[in-house]
Coordinates of C-alpha atoms and ligand atoms in Angstrom, one line a residue:
M611 CA 56.6 96.5 96.8
N612 CA 58.2 93.1 97.7
R613 CA 56.2 89.9 98.0
E614 CA 56.2 90.1 101.8
T615 CA 54.9 93.6 102.1
I616 CA 52.2 92.7 99.6
E617 CA 51.2 89.9 101.7
Q618 CA 51.2 92.0 105.0
T619 CA 49.0 94.7 103.3
S620 CA 46.6 92.1 101.9
R621 CA 43.0 92.3 103.2
S622 CA 39.8 90.8 102.2
L623 CA 37.8 92.9 99.7
S624 CA 37.1 89.9 97.6
K625 CA 34.6 89.7 94.9
P626 CA 31.0 89.5 95.8
T627 CA 30.2 86.3 97.6
A628 CA 27.0 84.5 97.7
E629 CA 26.2 86.0 100.9
S630 CA 26.9 89.5 99.9
T631 CA 24.7 89.3 96.9
S632 CA 22.1 87.0 98.1
E633 CA 19.0 89.3 98.2
P634 CA 19.5 91.0 94.9
T635 CA 20.4 87.8 93.1
A636 CA 17.6 85.8 94.6
N637 CA 15.3 88.3 92.9
L638 CA 17.3 88.0 89.8
A639 CA 17.0 84.3 89.8
R640 CA 13.2 84.6 89.8
R641 CA 13.4 87.4 87.3
S642 CA 15.3 85.3 84.9
F643 CA 12.6 82.7 85.1
F644 CA 10.1 85.2 84.3
L645 CA 12.2 86.6 81.4
G646 CA 11.5 83.3 79.8
A647 CA 14.7 81.4 80.3
P648 CA 13.8 78.5 82.3
G649 CA 16.8 76.5 80.9
A650 CA 19.0 79.4 82.2
S651 CA 18.1 78.6 85.8
T652 CA 17.4 75.0 86.1
L653 CA 20.7 73.8 87.4
L654 CA 21.9 76.7 89.6
L655 CA 19.2 78.9 90.6
T656 CA 15.8 77.3 90.8
G657 CA 17.3 73.8 91.2
P658 CA 14.1 71.7 91.0
A659 CA 14.5 70.2 87.6
R660 CA 17.2 67.6 88.2
P661 CA 17.8 65.6 85.1
A662 CA 16.4 62.2 85.1
R663 CA 18.6 59.4 86.1
A664 CA 20.6 58.8 83.0
T665 CA 20.9 55.2 83.3
P666 CA 18.5 52.4 82.5
S667 CA 16.9 50.4 85.2
G668 CA 18.0 46.9 85.7
R669 CA 21.4 47.1 83.9
S670 CA 23.9 44.9 85.4
G671 CA 27.2 43.6 84.3
S672 CA 26.8 44.4 80.6
G673 CA 28.3 47.9 79.6
S674 CA 26.4 48.3 76.5
S675 CA 22.8 49.1 77.8
F676 CA 24.2 51.8 80.0
A677 CA 26.4 53.3 77.2
N678 CA 23.6 53.2 74.7
D679 CA 21.3 55.3 76.9
I680 CA 24.1 57.7 77.7
R681 CA 24.8 58.1 74.0
S682 CA 21.9 60.3 73.2
K683 CA 23.2 62.6 75.9
I684 CA 26.6 63.2 74.2
V685 CA 27.1 65.8 71.4
G686 CA 28.2 64.7 68.0
L687 CA 28.4 60.8 68.2
D688 CA 26.5 60.5 64.9
A689 CA 28.7 63.2 63.3
E690 CA 30.3 61.3 60.2
V691 CA 33.9 61.6 59.1
T692 CA 35.5 60.4 55.8
M693 CA 37.7 57.3 55.8
R694 CA 40.4 56.4 53.4
N695 CA 38.0 54.5 51.0
G696 CA 35.9 57.6 50.7
S697 CA 33.1 56.4 52.7
K698 CA 31.8 58.1 55.8
A699 CA 31.1 56.8 59.2
P700 CA 30.6 58.4 62.7
L701 CA 33.9 58.6 64.4
I702 CA 34.7 56.1 67.2
N703 CA 36.3 57.9 70.0
F704 CA 38.7 56.2 72.2
D705 CA 40.7 59.2 73.1
N706 CA 38.7 60.4 76.1
A707 CA 41.8 60.7 78.5
A708 CA 42.8 63.5 76.2
T709 CA 39.5 65.0 76.0
T710 CA 35.8 64.1 76.1
P711 CA 33.0 65.3 73.9
A712 CA 30.5 67.5 75.4
F713 CA 27.3 66.5 77.2
T714 CA 24.3 67.8 75.2
S715 CA 22.9 69.4 78.4
V716 CA 26.1 71.1 79.0
L717 CA 25.8 72.7 75.6
K718 CA 22.3 73.7 76.3
E719 CA 23.0 75.1 79.7
V720 CA 26.0 77.2 78.3
N721 CA 23.8 78.6 75.6
A722 CA 20.8 79.3 78.0
Q723 CA 23.2 81.0 80.5
L724 CA 24.8 83.2 77.7
E725 CA 21.4 84.9 77.2
F726 CA 21.9 86.3 80.8
Y727 CA 25.7 86.8 80.7
A728 CA 27.5 90.0 81.5
S729 CA 30.7 90.9 83.4
I730 CA 31.5 88.8 86.3
G731 CA 31.9 90.7 89.8
R732 CA 32.0 94.1 88.4
G733 CA 28.8 95.5 87.2
F734 CA 25.4 96.3 88.9
G735 CA 23.4 95.5 85.8
Q736 CA 20.9 92.6 86.3
K737 CA 22.7 90.2 84.0
S738 CA 26.1 91.0 85.6
K739 CA 24.5 90.1 89.0
H740 CA 23.1 86.9 87.7
S741 CA 26.2 85.7 86.0
T742 CA 28.2 86.7 89.1
E743 CA 26.0 84.6 91.4
I744 CA 26.3 81.6 89.1
Y745 CA 30.0 82.0 89.1
E746 CA 30.5 82.6 92.8
N747 CA 28.0 80.0 94.0
G748 CA 29.7 77.5 91.5
R749 CA 32.6 77.4 94.1
Q750 CA 30.3 75.5 96.5
I751 CA 29.2 73.1 93.8
V752 CA 32.9 72.3 92.9
M753 CA 33.7 71.9 96.7
D754 CA 30.7 69.5 97.0
F755 CA 31.8 67.5 94.0
V756 CA 35.2 66.8 95.5
N757 CA 33.8 66.6 99.0
A758 CA 35.9 69.4 100.3
D759 CA 35.0 71.1 103.6
R760 CA 33.6 74.4 102.7
E761 CA 34.9 76.0 105.8
H762 CA 38.5 75.4 105.2
Y763 CA 38.7 75.2 101.5
T764 CA 38.2 77.6 98.5
V765 CA 38.1 77.1 94.7
F766 CA 39.8 79.2 92.1
Y767 CA 38.7 78.6 88.5
V768 CA 41.4 78.0 86.0
N769 CA 41.6 77.0 82.2
N770 CA 42.7 73.5 82.7
T771 CA 45.0 71.3 84.8
T772 CA 48.2 72.7 83.3
D773 CA 47.1 76.2 84.0
G774 CA 46.1 75.3 87.6
M775 CA 49.3 73.4 88.3
N776 CA 51.3 76.6 87.0
K777 CA 49.3 79.0 89.0
L778 CA 49.4 76.8 92.2
S779 CA 53.1 76.1 91.9
S780 CA 54.0 79.7 91.1
A781 CA 52.2 80.7 94.3
L782 CA 53.3 77.8 96.8
I783 CA 57.0 77.8 95.7
T784 CA 58.9 80.7 97.2
S785 CA 62.4 79.5 96.4
K786 CA 64.2 77.0 94.0
S787 CA 65.5 75.1 97.2
D788 CA 61.9 74.2 98.1
I789 CA 61.7 70.5 97.7
V790 CA 58.7 68.9 95.9
L791 CA 58.3 65.1 95.8
T792 CA 56.4 64.0 92.8
S793 CA 56.7 60.7 90.9
R794 CA 57.8 59.0 87.5
M795 CA 54.1 58.4 86.8
E796 CA 53.2 62.0 86.3
H797 CA 51.9 64.0 83.2
H798 CA 54.2 66.7 82.4
A799 CA 51.6 69.1 83.7
N800 CA 52.4 67.7 87.2
D801 CA 56.1 67.6 86.7
L802 CA 57.5 70.7 84.8
P803 CA 55.8 73.4 86.6
W804 CA 57.3 72.1 89.8
R805 CA 60.7 71.2 88.2
K806 CA 61.1 74.7 86.7
R807 CA 60.4 76.4 90.2
A808 CA 61.6 74.1 92.8
T809 CA 63.9 71.1 93.5
T810 CA 62.0 68.0 92.4
I811 CA 62.6 64.5 93.5
Y812 CA 60.8 61.5 92.1
A813 CA 59.3 58.3 93.6
E814 CA 59.7 55.3 91.4
V815 CA 57.2 53.0 89.8
D816 CA 57.4 49.2 89.9
S817 CA 57.9 46.9 86.9
L818 CA 54.1 47.0 86.2
G819 CA 54.2 50.7 86.4
R820 CA 52.4 51.1 89.8
L821 CA 53.6 53.8 92.1
V822 CA 55.8 52.4 95.0
L823 CA 54.5 53.8 98.1
S824 CA 57.4 52.9 100.2
D825 CA 59.7 55.0 97.9
I826 CA 57.5 58.0 98.8
E827 CA 58.2 57.3 102.4
R828 CA 61.8 56.8 101.9
L829 CA 62.2 60.1 100.0
L830 CA 60.1 61.8 102.6
S831 CA 62.2 60.5 105.4
K832 CA 65.5 61.6 103.8
N833 CA 64.6 65.0 102.4
N834 CA 62.9 68.2 103.9
V835 CA 59.9 67.9 101.4
K836 CA 57.5 70.9 101.3
Y837 CA 55.0 69.5 98.8
V838 CA 54.0 66.1 97.5
S839 CA 52.4 66.3 94.3
I840 CA 50.9 63.2 92.7
T841 CA 48.4 62.1 90.2
A842 CA 45.2 60.6 91.4
A843 CA 45.1 58.5 88.2
S844 CA 47.7 57.9 85.5
N845 CA 46.7 59.0 82.0
V846 CA 49.0 56.2 80.5
T847 CA 48.0 53.1 82.6
G848 CA 44.8 54.3 84.3
Y849 CA 46.2 53.3 87.8
V850 CA 44.5 54.9 90.5
N851 CA 46.8 56.0 93.4
D852 CA 45.9 55.8 97.0
V853 CA 46.1 59.6 97.5
H854 CA 44.8 59.5 101.0
A855 CA 47.6 57.0 102.2
I856 CA 50.2 59.5 100.4
A857 CA 48.5 62.3 102.2
R858 CA 49.0 60.5 105.5
L859 CA 52.7 60.1 104.8
A860 CA 53.2 63.6 103.5
H861 CA 51.4 65.1 106.6
Q862 CA 53.6 62.8 108.8
Y863 CA 56.7 64.5 107.5
H864 CA 55.1 68.0 107.5
A865 CA 54.6 68.3 103.8
Q866 CA 51.5 69.3 102.1
I867 CA 49.8 67.3 99.3
V868 CA 48.7 68.4 95.8
V869 CA 46.7 66.0 93.8
D870 CA 46.5 66.1 89.9
G871 CA 42.8 65.1 89.5
A872 CA 42.8 65.4 85.7
Q873 CA 42.1 61.7 85.1
I874 CA 40.0 61.0 88.2
V875 CA 37.1 63.5 88.2
A876 CA 35.2 62.0 85.3
H877 CA 35.8 58.4 86.3
K878 CA 35.6 57.8 90.0
P879 CA 34.3 59.8 93.0
F880 CA 36.9 62.0 94.4
S881 CA 37.1 63.1 97.9
M882 CA 39.3 65.6 99.6
R883 CA 38.5 64.1 102.9
G884 CA 40.3 60.8 104.1
Q885 CA 39.3 58.6 106.9
S886 CA 40.9 61.0 109.3
A887 CA 42.2 64.6 109.1
D888 CA 45.7 63.5 108.4
E889 CA 44.6 61.9 105.2
N890 CA 43.0 64.9 103.7
I891 CA 44.0 66.3 100.5
D892 CA 45.4 70.0 100.6
Y893 CA 44.8 70.7 96.9
V894 CA 43.3 69.1 93.9
V895 CA 43.6 70.5 90.3
F896 CA 41.5 69.3 87.3
S897 CA 40.1 70.3 83.8
A898 CA 36.5 70.4 82.7
H899 CA 37.3 69.4 79.2
K900 CA 37.9 65.8 80.4
M901 CA 34.6 65.7 82.0
Y902 CA 32.3 66.3 79.1
A903 CA 32.4 70.1 79.3
P904 CA 34.9 71.3 76.8
Y905 CA 34.7 75.0 77.3
G906 CA 38.0 75.8 78.7
G907 CA 37.2 75.5 82.5
G908 CA 38.9 73.9 85.4
A909 CA 39.4 74.4 89.1
V910 CA 42.0 74.3 91.8
V911 CA 40.4 73.4 95.4
G912 CA 42.7 74.1 98.1
L913 CA 43.2 75.3 101.8
T914 CA 42.0 78.8 102.0
D915 CA 44.3 80.0 104.7
E916 CA 47.2 78.4 103.0
L917 CA 46.3 80.1 99.6
N918 CA 45.9 83.4 101.4
K919 CA 49.5 83.2 102.4
H920 CA 50.7 83.3 98.7
L921 CA 50.2 85.1 95.4
P922 CA 50.4 83.4 92.0
E923 CA 52.6 84.9 89.2
F924 CA 49.6 86.1 87.4
Y925 CA 48.8 89.8 87.8
G926 CA 46.3 92.2 86.6
G927 CA 42.7 93.3 86.9
G928 CA 40.3 91.4 89.0
M929 CA 42.9 90.0 91.4
V930 CA 43.8 93.4 93.2
D931 CA 41.7 95.6 95.4
V932 CA 43.6 99.0 95.3
V933 CA 46.5 100.1 93.3
S934 CA 48.5 103.2 94.0
D935 CA 51.6 104.5 92.2
Y936 CA 53.8 101.8 93.6
T937 CA 51.8 99.7 95.9
E938 CA 49.0 97.3 95.8
I939 CA 46.5 95.7 98.1
Y940 CA 45.3 92.2 97.2
P941 CA 42.0 90.4 98.2
D942 CA 42.0 87.1 99.8
A943 CA 41.7 83.8 97.8
P944 CA 40.1 83.0 95.4
A945 CA 40.0 86.4 93.9
R946 CA 43.7 87.0 93.9
Y947 CA 44.1 83.7 91.9
E948 CA 41.8 84.8 89.2
A949 CA 43.5 87.6 87.1
G950 CA 41.6 89.0 84.3
S951 CA 38.1 88.5 83.0
P952 CA 36.8 84.9 83.9
N953 CA 35.9 82.2 81.5
Y954 CA 32.1 82.2 82.3
P955 CA 31.1 79.4 79.8
G956 CA 33.9 77.3 81.1
V957 CA 32.5 77.5 84.6
V958 CA 28.9 77.0 83.7
A959 CA 29.7 74.0 81.5
M960 CA 31.9 72.5 84.3
L961 CA 29.1 72.9 86.9
K962 CA 26.6 71.3 84.8
A963 CA 28.8 68.4 83.9
M964 CA 29.5 67.8 87.6
D965 CA 25.7 67.6 88.1
I966 CA 25.2 65.1 85.2
L967 CA 28.1 62.9 86.3
K968 CA 26.8 62.7 89.9
E969 CA 23.3 62.0 88.6
T970 CA 24.6 59.2 86.2
G971 CA 26.4 57.7 89.2
F972 CA 30.0 56.9 89.6
D973 CA 29.2 53.4 90.7
Y974 CA 27.7 52.6 87.1
I975 CA 30.6 54.7 85.5
V976 CA 33.2 52.5 87.3
E977 CA 31.5 49.4 86.4
H978 CA 31.1 50.3 82.9
E979 CA 34.7 51.2 82.3
Q980 CA 35.9 48.0 84.1
Y981 CA 33.6 46.1 81.7
L982 CA 35.1 48.0 78.6
M983 CA 38.5 47.5 79.8
R984 CA 38.1 43.6 80.5
K985 CA 36.6 43.3 77.0
T986 CA 39.3 45.2 75.2
I987 CA 42.1 43.4 77.0
A988 CA 40.7 39.9 76.2
G989 CA 40.2 41.0 72.6
L990 CA 43.7 42.4 72.1
Q991 CA 45.4 39.6 74.2
A992 CA 44.0 37.2 71.6
I993 CA 46.0 38.8 68.8
S994 CA 49.5 37.4 68.8
R995 CA 51.5 40.5 67.7
V996 CA 49.9 42.8 70.3
T997 CA 51.9 43.7 73.4
L998 CA 49.9 45.1 76.3
Y999 CA 51.5 47.3 78.9
S1000 CA 51.0 47.4 82.7
D1001 CA 48.8 45.1 84.7
T1002 CA 46.2 43.5 82.6
E1003 CA 45.0 41.0 85.2
N1004 CA 44.3 43.0 88.3
I1005 CA 42.7 46.1 86.8
A1006 CA 40.3 47.0 89.7
D1007 CA 42.7 49.8 90.6
K1008 CA 42.4 51.4 87.2
V1009 CA 40.2 53.8 85.3
G1010 CA 39.5 52.8 81.7
I1011 CA 42.7 53.1 79.9
V1012 CA 44.5 50.2 77.8
V1013 CA 47.9 50.8 76.1
F1014 CA 49.5 48.5 73.7
N1015 CA 51.8 48.1 70.6
I1016 CA 51.8 45.9 67.5
A1017 CA 55.2 44.2 67.0
G1018 CA 56.9 45.8 63.9
K1019 CA 54.4 48.5 63.5
P1020 CA 55.3 52.1 64.8
H1021 CA 52.6 53.4 67.1
G1022 CA 51.9 56.6 64.9
E1023 CA 51.3 54.3 62.0
V1024 CA 48.9 52.2 63.9
A1025 CA 46.9 55.1 65.1
Q1026 CA 46.8 56.5 61.7
E1027 CA 45.7 53.3 60.1
M1028 CA 42.8 53.0 62.6
A1029 CA 41.5 56.4 61.8
K1030 CA 41.8 55.9 58.0
K1031 CA 40.5 52.3 57.9
R1032 CA 37.7 52.6 60.4
A1033 CA 37.4 56.1 61.9
I1034 CA 38.7 55.1 65.2
A1035 CA 40.4 57.7 67.2
V1036 CA 43.1 56.6 69.7
R1037 CA 46.2 58.3 71.0
Q1038 CA 49.8 57.4 70.0
G1039 CA 53.1 58.5 71.5
A1040 CA 54.2 59.0 75.1
F1041 CA 51.2 61.0 76.2
C1042 CA 53.0 63.9 77.8
S1043 CA 54.3 61.5 80.4
H1044 CA 57.6 60.6 78.9
P1045 CA 59.7 59.3 81.8
Y1046 CA 56.6 56.9 82.6
V1047 CA 56.3 55.6 79.1
W1048 CA 60.1 55.0 79.0
R1049 CA 59.9 53.0 82.1
L1050 CA 56.9 51.0 80.7
L1051 CA 58.9 50.4 77.5
R1052 CA 62.1 49.6 79.5
I1053 CA 64.1 52.1 77.7
P1054 CA 66.9 53.4 80.1
N1055 CA 67.4 57.1 80.3
N1056 CA 70.9 57.1 78.6
E1057 CA 69.1 55.8 75.5
I1058 CA 66.5 58.6 75.7
L1059 CA 69.3 61.1 76.1
Q1060 CA 70.9 59.7 72.9
L1061 CA 67.6 60.1 71.1
M1062 CA 67.2 63.5 72.4
Q1063 CA 70.4 64.5 70.7
T1064 CA 69.6 62.9 67.4
P1065 CA 67.4 65.4 65.5
N1066 CA 64.4 64.1 63.7
T1067 CA 64.3 60.7 65.3
A1068 CA 60.9 59.1 65.8
L1069 CA 60.4 58.7 69.6
P1070 CA 59.2 55.5 71.0
G1071 CA 55.7 55.2 72.4
M1072 CA 52.5 53.3 72.5
V1073 CA 48.9 53.3 71.3
R1074 CA 46.3 54.4 74.0
V1075 CA 42.7 53.4 74.2
S1076 CA 40.8 55.4 76.8
F1077 CA 37.2 55.1 77.5
G1078 CA 34.3 57.4 78.0
I1079 CA 31.0 56.5 79.6
Y1080 CA 29.4 56.3 76.2
N1081 CA 31.6 53.8 74.6
N1082 CA 29.8 50.5 73.9
D1083 CA 30.3 46.9 72.9
E1084 CA 30.1 47.4 69.2
E1085 CA 32.8 50.0 69.3
V1086 CA 35.3 47.7 71.3
D1087 CA 34.4 45.0 68.7
A1088 CA 35.4 47.4 65.9
L1089 CA 38.7 48.4 67.7
V1090 CA 39.7 44.8 68.3
E1091 CA 38.8 43.8 64.7
T1092 CA 40.7 46.8 63.3
V1093 CA 43.9 46.0 65.4
R1094 CA 43.8 42.5 64.2
E1095 CA 43.6 43.5 60.6
I1096 CA 46.5 46.0 61.2
A1097 CA 48.5 43.4 62.9
G1098 CA 48.0 41.2 59.9
Ligands
PLP1743 C1 47.0 63.1 84.5 C2 47.0 64.4 83.7 N1 47.4 65.6 84.3 C3 47.4 66.7 83.5 C4 46.9 66.8 82.3 C5 46.9 68.1 81.7 O1 45.6 68.5 81.5 P1 45.3 69.8 80.6 O2 45.7 69.5 79.2 O3 43.8 69.7 80.6 O4 45.9 70.9 81.2 C6 46.5 65.6 81.6 C7 46.0 65.6 80.3 O5 45.9 64.7 79.7 C8 46.4 64.4 82.5 O6 46.1 63.3 81.8

């Protein structure tokens, strides 16, 4: 059966929805409470026990009181690691853009829900119905988190942003000649899935590494672009892109917009809705492990009608309604995008993390990250051998990331020294965003091509400091002091 025939025969026999299971699961919710698992139902079923606001009252300006209050809500910050001199200390984690530690209540919620865990969308057992309700209702929580219009959007769960981008691009792209406009700022997860399936064109960045909006418009006006796929925030410089302005441009030229939300969702409020309908985002993709929920969850939020026109290249159980000897009938989205047994702990963790982030308040998170960034930049700028990359003066359009090098010291050596000397974890290299980092380092493509042809050559790169909501003044002081020692 070819793809078109599959699409034509497709009909809606999706997994149980909140409506279809509402009566029995409402009973289940009550029952799980009586079964003695209040923790299992606080967030998603009974709902009343919102966590206390995680931030101290009266904080202003200083990031530390905020961070110190949050620290007790994060798993493992006191866990000690061994340094080179044999002594032990808690790890100072400045690699939050890669992944974040878990919220304590995420861990608790997952454990509580596992008491009532059974197969999703398949069984009539009480636990199965309970888990299914949490899983299905979770889609509304995700949509609310990104301010998506529930009537026109749906959510399918994925393992992470990479998985989501691959699934989405495998569905949306129908021919290698489809043109996708992305940028030179992207993480490989928002480049290679398109590059391998479609024809990609790239908007440039300026000398400080900011995306050039006029280049997006230029490329849109010259090419028949089908999709524009842009990151909401860079994992290298932290720049936040005006995705709604880009959406307006994309729609003006009859393209749809996909947003890589990996670096925004734990740092700033993200809205699928713009000021007007033409600024709305069509699809967003993100990972839960970057939002204090490291259980392998993630989501793609997208236009339901559009997703129903396509099928991802992932087949198997759970995403098909009926199979005969040679034909199949597929359900509507989201089910058709979720082949195989779902990652329930990943979903539970992500939903709980969204709740905590909202409760904490993005206004405070933004203020805190700005504070840490300013402090770090000032500290590092005072060290003569340190070079900082991207804009270090106007940082209002950045999430909490600082990138630098020490003259004469390879980035890998610096990162290793920081870990061994002081148990400080940073990230080194080109952060899965090679073309962007080469631009920031001003290395032309022909030099990179030469390097690529020379086996075992150390690649150029940088050291990245990326903040989480729990990082505090003392940690930044330790970082700056250690960089100063290493710089010599
Ligand atoms: C901007 C951006 N996009 C995509 C990804 C890929 O995320 P994941 O590894 O969770 O798939 C990352 C990871 O660092 C990222 O920073």
